[in-house]
Structures are given as C-alpha cells and as structure tokens.
Short mmCIF file of C-alpha atoms in Angstrom, two decimals:
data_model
loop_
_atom_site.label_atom_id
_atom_site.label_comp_id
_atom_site.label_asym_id
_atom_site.label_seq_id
_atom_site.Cartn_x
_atom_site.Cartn_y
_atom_site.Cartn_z
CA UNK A 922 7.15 9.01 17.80
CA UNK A 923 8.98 5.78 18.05
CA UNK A 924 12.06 4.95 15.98
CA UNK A 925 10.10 2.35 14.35
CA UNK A 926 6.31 2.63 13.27
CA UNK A 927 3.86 0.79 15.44
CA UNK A 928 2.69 -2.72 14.69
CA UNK A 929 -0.42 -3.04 12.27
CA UNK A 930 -2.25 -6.41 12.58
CA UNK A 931 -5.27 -8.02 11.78
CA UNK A 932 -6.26 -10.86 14.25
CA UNK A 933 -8.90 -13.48 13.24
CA UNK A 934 -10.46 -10.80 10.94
CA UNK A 935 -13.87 -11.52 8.97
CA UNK A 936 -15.96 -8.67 7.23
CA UNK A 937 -18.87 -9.28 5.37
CA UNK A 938 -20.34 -7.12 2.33
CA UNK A 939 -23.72 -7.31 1.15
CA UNK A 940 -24.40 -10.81 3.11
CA UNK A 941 -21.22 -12.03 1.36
CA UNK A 942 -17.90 -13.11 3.13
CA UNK A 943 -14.89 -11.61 1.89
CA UNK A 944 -12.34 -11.99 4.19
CA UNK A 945 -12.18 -15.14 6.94
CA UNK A 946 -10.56 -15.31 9.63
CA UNK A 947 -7.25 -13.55 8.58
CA UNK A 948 -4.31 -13.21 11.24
CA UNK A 949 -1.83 -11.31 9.68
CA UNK A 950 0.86 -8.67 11.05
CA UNK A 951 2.66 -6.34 9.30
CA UNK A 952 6.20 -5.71 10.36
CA UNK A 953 7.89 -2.60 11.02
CA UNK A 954 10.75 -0.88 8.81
CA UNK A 955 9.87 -2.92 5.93
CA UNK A 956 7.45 -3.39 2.71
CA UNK A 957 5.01 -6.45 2.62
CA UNK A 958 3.92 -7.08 -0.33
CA UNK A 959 0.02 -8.53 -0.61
CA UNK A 960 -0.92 -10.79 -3.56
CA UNK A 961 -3.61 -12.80 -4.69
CA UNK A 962 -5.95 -13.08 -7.25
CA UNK A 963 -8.67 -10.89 -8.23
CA UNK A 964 -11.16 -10.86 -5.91
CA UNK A 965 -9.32 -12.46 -3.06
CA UNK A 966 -9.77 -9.30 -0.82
CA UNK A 967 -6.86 -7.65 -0.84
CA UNK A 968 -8.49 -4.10 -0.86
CA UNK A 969 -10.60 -4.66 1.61
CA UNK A 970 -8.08 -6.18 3.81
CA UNK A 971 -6.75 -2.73 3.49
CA UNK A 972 -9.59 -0.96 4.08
CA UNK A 973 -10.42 -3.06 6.68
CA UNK A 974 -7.01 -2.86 8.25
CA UNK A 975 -7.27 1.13 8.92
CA UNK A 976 -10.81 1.02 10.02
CA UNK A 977 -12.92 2.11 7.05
CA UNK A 978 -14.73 -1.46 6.64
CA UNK A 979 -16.41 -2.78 9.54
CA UNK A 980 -14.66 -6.40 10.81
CA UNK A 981 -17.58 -8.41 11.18
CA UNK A 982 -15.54 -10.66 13.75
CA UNK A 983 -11.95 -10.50 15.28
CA UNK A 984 -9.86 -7.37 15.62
CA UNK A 985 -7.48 -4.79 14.11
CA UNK A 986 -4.86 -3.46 16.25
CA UNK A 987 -2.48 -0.89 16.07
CA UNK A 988 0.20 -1.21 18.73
CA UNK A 989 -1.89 -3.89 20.29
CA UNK A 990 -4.84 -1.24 21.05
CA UNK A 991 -8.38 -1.50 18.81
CA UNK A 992 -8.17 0.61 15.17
CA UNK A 993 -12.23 0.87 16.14
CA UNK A 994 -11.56 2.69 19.61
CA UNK A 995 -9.05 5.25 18.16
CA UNK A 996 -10.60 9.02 16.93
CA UNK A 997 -10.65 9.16 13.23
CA UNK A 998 -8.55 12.23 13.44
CA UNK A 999 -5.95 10.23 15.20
CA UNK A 1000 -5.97 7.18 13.06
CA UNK A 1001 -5.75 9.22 9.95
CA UNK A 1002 -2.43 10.92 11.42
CA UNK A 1003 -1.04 7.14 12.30
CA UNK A 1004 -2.37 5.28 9.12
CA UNK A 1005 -2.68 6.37 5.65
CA UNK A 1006 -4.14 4.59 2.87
CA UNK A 1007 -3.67 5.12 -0.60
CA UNK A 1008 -6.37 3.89 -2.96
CA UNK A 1009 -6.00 2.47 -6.36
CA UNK A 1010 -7.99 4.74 -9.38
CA UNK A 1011 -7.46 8.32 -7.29
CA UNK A 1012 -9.41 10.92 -9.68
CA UNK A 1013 -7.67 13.88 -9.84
CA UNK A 1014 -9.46 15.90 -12.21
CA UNK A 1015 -9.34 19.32 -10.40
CA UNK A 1016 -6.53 21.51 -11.40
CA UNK A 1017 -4.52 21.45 -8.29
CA UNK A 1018 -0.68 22.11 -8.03
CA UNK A 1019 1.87 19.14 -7.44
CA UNK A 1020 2.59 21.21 -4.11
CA UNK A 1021 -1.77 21.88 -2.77
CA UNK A 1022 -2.30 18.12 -3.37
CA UNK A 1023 0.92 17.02 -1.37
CA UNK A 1024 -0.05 19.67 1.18
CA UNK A 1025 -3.61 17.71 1.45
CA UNK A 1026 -1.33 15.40 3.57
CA UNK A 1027 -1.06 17.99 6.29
CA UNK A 1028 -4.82 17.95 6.78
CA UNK A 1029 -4.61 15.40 9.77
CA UNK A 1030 -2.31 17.28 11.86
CA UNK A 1031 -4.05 20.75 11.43
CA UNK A 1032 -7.80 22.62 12.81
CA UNK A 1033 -10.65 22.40 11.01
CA UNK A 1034 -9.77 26.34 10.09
CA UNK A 1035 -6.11 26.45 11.02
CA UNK A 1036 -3.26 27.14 8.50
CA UNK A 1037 -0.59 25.13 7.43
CA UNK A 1038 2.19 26.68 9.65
CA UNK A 1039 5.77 26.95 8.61
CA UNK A 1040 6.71 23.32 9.62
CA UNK A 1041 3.76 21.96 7.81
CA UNK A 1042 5.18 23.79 4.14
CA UNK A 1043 8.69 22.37 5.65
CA UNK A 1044 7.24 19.34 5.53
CA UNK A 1045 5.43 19.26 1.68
CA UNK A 1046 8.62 20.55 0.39
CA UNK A 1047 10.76 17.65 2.09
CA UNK A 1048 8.17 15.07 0.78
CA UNK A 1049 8.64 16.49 -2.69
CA UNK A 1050 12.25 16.02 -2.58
CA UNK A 1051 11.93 12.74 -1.22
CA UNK A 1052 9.83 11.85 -4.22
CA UNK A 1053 11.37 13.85 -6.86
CA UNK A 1054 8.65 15.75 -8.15
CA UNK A 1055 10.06 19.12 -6.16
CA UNK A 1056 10.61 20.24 -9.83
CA UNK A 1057 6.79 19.93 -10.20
CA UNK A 1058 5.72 22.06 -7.63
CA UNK A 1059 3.57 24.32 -9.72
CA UNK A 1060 2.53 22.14 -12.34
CA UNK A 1061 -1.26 21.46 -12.10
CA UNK A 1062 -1.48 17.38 -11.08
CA UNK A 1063 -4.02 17.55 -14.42
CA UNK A 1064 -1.32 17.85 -16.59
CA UNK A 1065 1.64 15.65 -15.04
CA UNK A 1066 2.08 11.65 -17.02
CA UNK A 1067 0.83 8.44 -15.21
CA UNK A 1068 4.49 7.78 -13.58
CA UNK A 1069 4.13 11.92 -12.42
CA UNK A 1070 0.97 11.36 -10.64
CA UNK A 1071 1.64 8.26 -8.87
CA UNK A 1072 4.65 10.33 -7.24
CA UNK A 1073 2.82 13.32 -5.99
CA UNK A 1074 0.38 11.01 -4.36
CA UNK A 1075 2.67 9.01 -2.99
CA UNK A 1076 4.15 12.35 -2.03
CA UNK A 1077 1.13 13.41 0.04
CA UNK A 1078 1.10 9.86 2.03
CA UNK A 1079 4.73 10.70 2.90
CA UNK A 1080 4.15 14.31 4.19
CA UNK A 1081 0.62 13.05 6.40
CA UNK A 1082 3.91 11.70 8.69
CA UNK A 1083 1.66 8.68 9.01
CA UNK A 1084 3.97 5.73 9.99
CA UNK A 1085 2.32 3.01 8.65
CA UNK A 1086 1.10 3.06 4.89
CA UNK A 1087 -1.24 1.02 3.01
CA UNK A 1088 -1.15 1.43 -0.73
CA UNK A 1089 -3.35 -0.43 -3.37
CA UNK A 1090 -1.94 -1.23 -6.39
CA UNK A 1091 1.16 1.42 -6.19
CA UNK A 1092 2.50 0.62 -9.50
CA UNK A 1093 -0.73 -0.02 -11.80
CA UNK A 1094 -1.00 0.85 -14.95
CA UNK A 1095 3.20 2.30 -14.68
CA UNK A 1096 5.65 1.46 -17.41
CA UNK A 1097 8.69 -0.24 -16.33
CA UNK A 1098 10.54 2.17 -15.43
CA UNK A 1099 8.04 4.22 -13.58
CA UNK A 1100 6.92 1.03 -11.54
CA UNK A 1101 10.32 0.44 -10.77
CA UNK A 1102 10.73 4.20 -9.49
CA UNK A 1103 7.88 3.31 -7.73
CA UNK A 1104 9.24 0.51 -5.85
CA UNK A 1105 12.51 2.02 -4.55
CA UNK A 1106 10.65 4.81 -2.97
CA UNK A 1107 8.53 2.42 -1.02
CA UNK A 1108 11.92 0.81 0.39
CA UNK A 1109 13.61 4.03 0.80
CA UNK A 1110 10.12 5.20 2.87
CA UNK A 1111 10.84 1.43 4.82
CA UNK A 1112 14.28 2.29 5.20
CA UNK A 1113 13.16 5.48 7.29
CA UNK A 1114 11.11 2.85 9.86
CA UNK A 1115 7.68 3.49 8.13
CA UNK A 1116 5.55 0.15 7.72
CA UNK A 1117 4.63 -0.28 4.71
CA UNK A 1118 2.02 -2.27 2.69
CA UNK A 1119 1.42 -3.03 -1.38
CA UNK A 1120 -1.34 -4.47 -2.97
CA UNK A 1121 0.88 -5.89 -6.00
CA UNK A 1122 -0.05 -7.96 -8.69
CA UNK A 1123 3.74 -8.67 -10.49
CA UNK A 1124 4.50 -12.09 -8.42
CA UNK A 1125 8.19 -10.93 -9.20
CA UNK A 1126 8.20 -7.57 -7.99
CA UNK A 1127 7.21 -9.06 -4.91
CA UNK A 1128 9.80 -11.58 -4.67
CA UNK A 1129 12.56 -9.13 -5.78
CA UNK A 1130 11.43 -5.58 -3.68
CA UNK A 1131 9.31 -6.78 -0.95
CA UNK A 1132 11.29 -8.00 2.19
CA UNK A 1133 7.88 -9.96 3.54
CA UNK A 1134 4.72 -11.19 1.84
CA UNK A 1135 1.65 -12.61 2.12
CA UNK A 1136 -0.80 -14.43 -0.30
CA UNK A 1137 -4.51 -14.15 -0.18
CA UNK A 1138 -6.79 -16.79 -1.92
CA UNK A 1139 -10.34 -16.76 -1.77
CA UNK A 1140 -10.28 -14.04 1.81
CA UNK A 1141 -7.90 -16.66 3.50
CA UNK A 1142 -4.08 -16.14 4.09
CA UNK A 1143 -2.78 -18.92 1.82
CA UNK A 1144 0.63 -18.32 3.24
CA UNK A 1145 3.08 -15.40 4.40
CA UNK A 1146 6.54 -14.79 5.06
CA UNK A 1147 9.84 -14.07 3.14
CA UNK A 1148 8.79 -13.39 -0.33
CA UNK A 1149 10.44 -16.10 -1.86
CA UNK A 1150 9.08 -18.86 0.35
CA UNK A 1151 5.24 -17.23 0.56
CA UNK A 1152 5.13 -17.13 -3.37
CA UNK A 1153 7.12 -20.62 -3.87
CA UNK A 1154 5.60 -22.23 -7.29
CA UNK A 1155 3.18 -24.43 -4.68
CA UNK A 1156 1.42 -21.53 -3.32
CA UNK A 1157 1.59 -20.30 -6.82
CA UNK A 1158 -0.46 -22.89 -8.44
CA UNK A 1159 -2.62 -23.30 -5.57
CA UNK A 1160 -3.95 -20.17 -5.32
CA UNK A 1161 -3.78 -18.81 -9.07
CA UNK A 1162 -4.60 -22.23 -10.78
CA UNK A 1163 -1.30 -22.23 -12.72
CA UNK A 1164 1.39 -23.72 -13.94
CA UNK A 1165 4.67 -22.01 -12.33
CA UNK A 1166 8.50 -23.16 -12.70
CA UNK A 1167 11.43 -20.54 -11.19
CA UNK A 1168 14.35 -19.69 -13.40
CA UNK A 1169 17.54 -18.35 -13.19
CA UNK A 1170 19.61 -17.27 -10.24
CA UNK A 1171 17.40 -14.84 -8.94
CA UNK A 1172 14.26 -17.12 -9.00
CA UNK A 1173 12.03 -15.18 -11.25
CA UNK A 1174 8.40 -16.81 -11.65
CA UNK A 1175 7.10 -17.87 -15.26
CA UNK A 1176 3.68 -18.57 -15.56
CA UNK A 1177 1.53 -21.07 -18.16
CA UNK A 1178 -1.91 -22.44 -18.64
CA UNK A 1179 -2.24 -25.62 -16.37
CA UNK A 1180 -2.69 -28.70 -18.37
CA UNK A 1181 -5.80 -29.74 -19.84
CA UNK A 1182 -7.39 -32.57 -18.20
CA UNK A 1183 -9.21 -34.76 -21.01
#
C-alpha cells in the first residue's frame, strides 16, 4: 500500500433515481491524508454522492475513479477492501460484542469460509484502541450509548484497512462532546494518510475540523475548497436560503431567517 491512500474522484458524474436527477454533472476529488467535509441541504445528494462514489449507485453519465482507474471495472471484493462506506441509521439490533462487529471489518480481506487469522484479531484489537472502545470489547453493541456505538462502527471501518472512507452523517444525533470525539478520530484516521469523507450538517464543524470542503445544492457542486472559503456567508445564503454573518476570530457561522419580502 502507498504511504498515502489513492485518489477518489468523481468526474462529470450524473445518476438518476426513479426517472429523477439527483446528482449533475459533479467533478469533485477528494484529497489524500485529509477529511473533506460534504454539506448541503437536505436533499442535495450528498448520500448518494457517496454511494455513488464507491460504486453502489449506478452513474448514469461520467465516471468514478479510484487512482485514475473505473470504481465500475474493479471486483466488489477488491473495492470493498479499498473503500469503505459507512451509512447513516446502521441497525444494530443483534446482540453482537463491541469486538464481532469490529471484526466484521476483516470480512474483505478473508475466504468465503476462512478464519480470521492472528493478524486479522491483531488488527480488531488495534482498531479498538485507536477508537477507545478496547474497554468495550465484550459488551454487546445492544447495550453501549449513542456516542458508544458510533465508535465501534467507526471502529470496524478502521480495521477493513480500507484507505479511503466515506461516512454519512458521522456525528448525528451525538451530544457535544461525543460529536466532538467523533471528529478528532476522523483527523487522527487523516493524519495516518487515510482519505477521508463526512456527510456533515454543522456548517461550523466543517469550517473548524475539516481541512477541505465542498457544498452541494440542488446535485450541483456549489463550490469546494478550504473550508472557510467553500462555506463563505455567499455560498451560505445561496445554497441554504439564509441569512449568514461570521463572528469572532475564528469565523463561526450564525444563521437567521432571510428577510421577508412584502
């Protein structure tokens, strides 16, 4: 593997649901070593820019590209090893342990009846660590708090060894604190050359965590690029249909009704 994950892109990308365009003609790439952080309204298409991304929505037109090579003409087996999505709302009603549903990660790299092997359980623990639900291990995932959950998931992304992650609303439904947790794990799993992608909906926590961004409105790219100039108050309004002012020295976003227009 390559100190630094491969390049994800989308090139010129449309995909079409039910006779209905969702995304049009998005060029976007998503830069090694780093988070991005995706925003946009509801319903701009930012999961299925995701989904599309790692090849489990058909592009209608235009490409996705992994290392410059087709996401459509790789094995699913492979793909799954190289990119890992996370989905928003993952049901885990089964009584699993913290450490089986981390060890679900391994599943790309092994048989359809092999074993995990030694470095595969080297691997869950490490992930664990990394995470900080080690302490978990034998807890069933049915009985672990919102803030618990979202770690041992984001747990088994880090142990598929997948370099590039795509993650749909990491930090919903998270108190504070937890969502903030959240956050520095995705830059520490950056900081080990992972690419790595958030569907986010706190404007803020993109401008503050994120070290690139881009803004979805209606299945277009409305803009991308450092977080603070992507989500600028401009953008802001355009796409949200607010009223948007910065304040204070680190630039944080406040929001209001627009005017009324008599």
């Amino acid at each position: 593997m390559s100190p630094l994950s491969p390049v994800l892109e989308l090139r010129d990308a449309a995909v079409r649901l039910g006779g209905v365009e969702i995304l049009r003609r998005v060029t976007l790439a998503f830069p090694p070593a780093c988070v991005t952080g995706l925003a946009g309204p509801n319903g701009a298409g930012k999961s299925t820019l995701l989904r599309s991304a790692c090849g489990l929505v058909p592009l209608a037109s235009g490409q996705a590209l992994l290392d410059g090579r087709p996401v459509s003409a790789m094995s699913r087996r492979r793909l799954a090893a190289a990119v890992h999505l996370l989905p928003q709302n993952v049901q885990l009603s089964s009584p699993f342990t913290v450490r089986e549903v981390v060890g679900m990660g391994r599943h790309p790299h092994l048989g359809r009846f092999t074993a995990p092997g030694p470095r595969d359980r080297e691997i869950v623990e490490w992930a664990m660590e990394q995470t900080g639900v080690a302490d978990l291990a034998s807890r069933p995932v049915t009985q672990l708090s919102g803030g618990e959950r979202q770690r041992a998931l984001l747990a088994r992304s880090l142990a598929t060894e997948a370099p590039v992650l795509l993650l749909d609303e990491p930090t919903a439904n998270l108190d504070i604190l937890h969502q903030l947790e959240v956050m520095e794990l995705l830059k520490g799993f950056a900081a080990q050359g992972k690419t790595v992608v958030a569907v986010l909906h706190d404007l803020n926590q993109v401008r503050k965590h994120c070290g690139h961004a881009a803004l979805l409105g209606r299945g277009c790219v409305a803009a991308v690029g450092l977080p603070s100039e992507a989500l600028n108050v401009e953008n802001v309004e355009k796409v949200f249909g607010v009223s948007a002012r910065t304040s204070g020295e680190d630039g944080h976003l406040a929001f209001s009704l627009p005017p009324r227009r008599n």
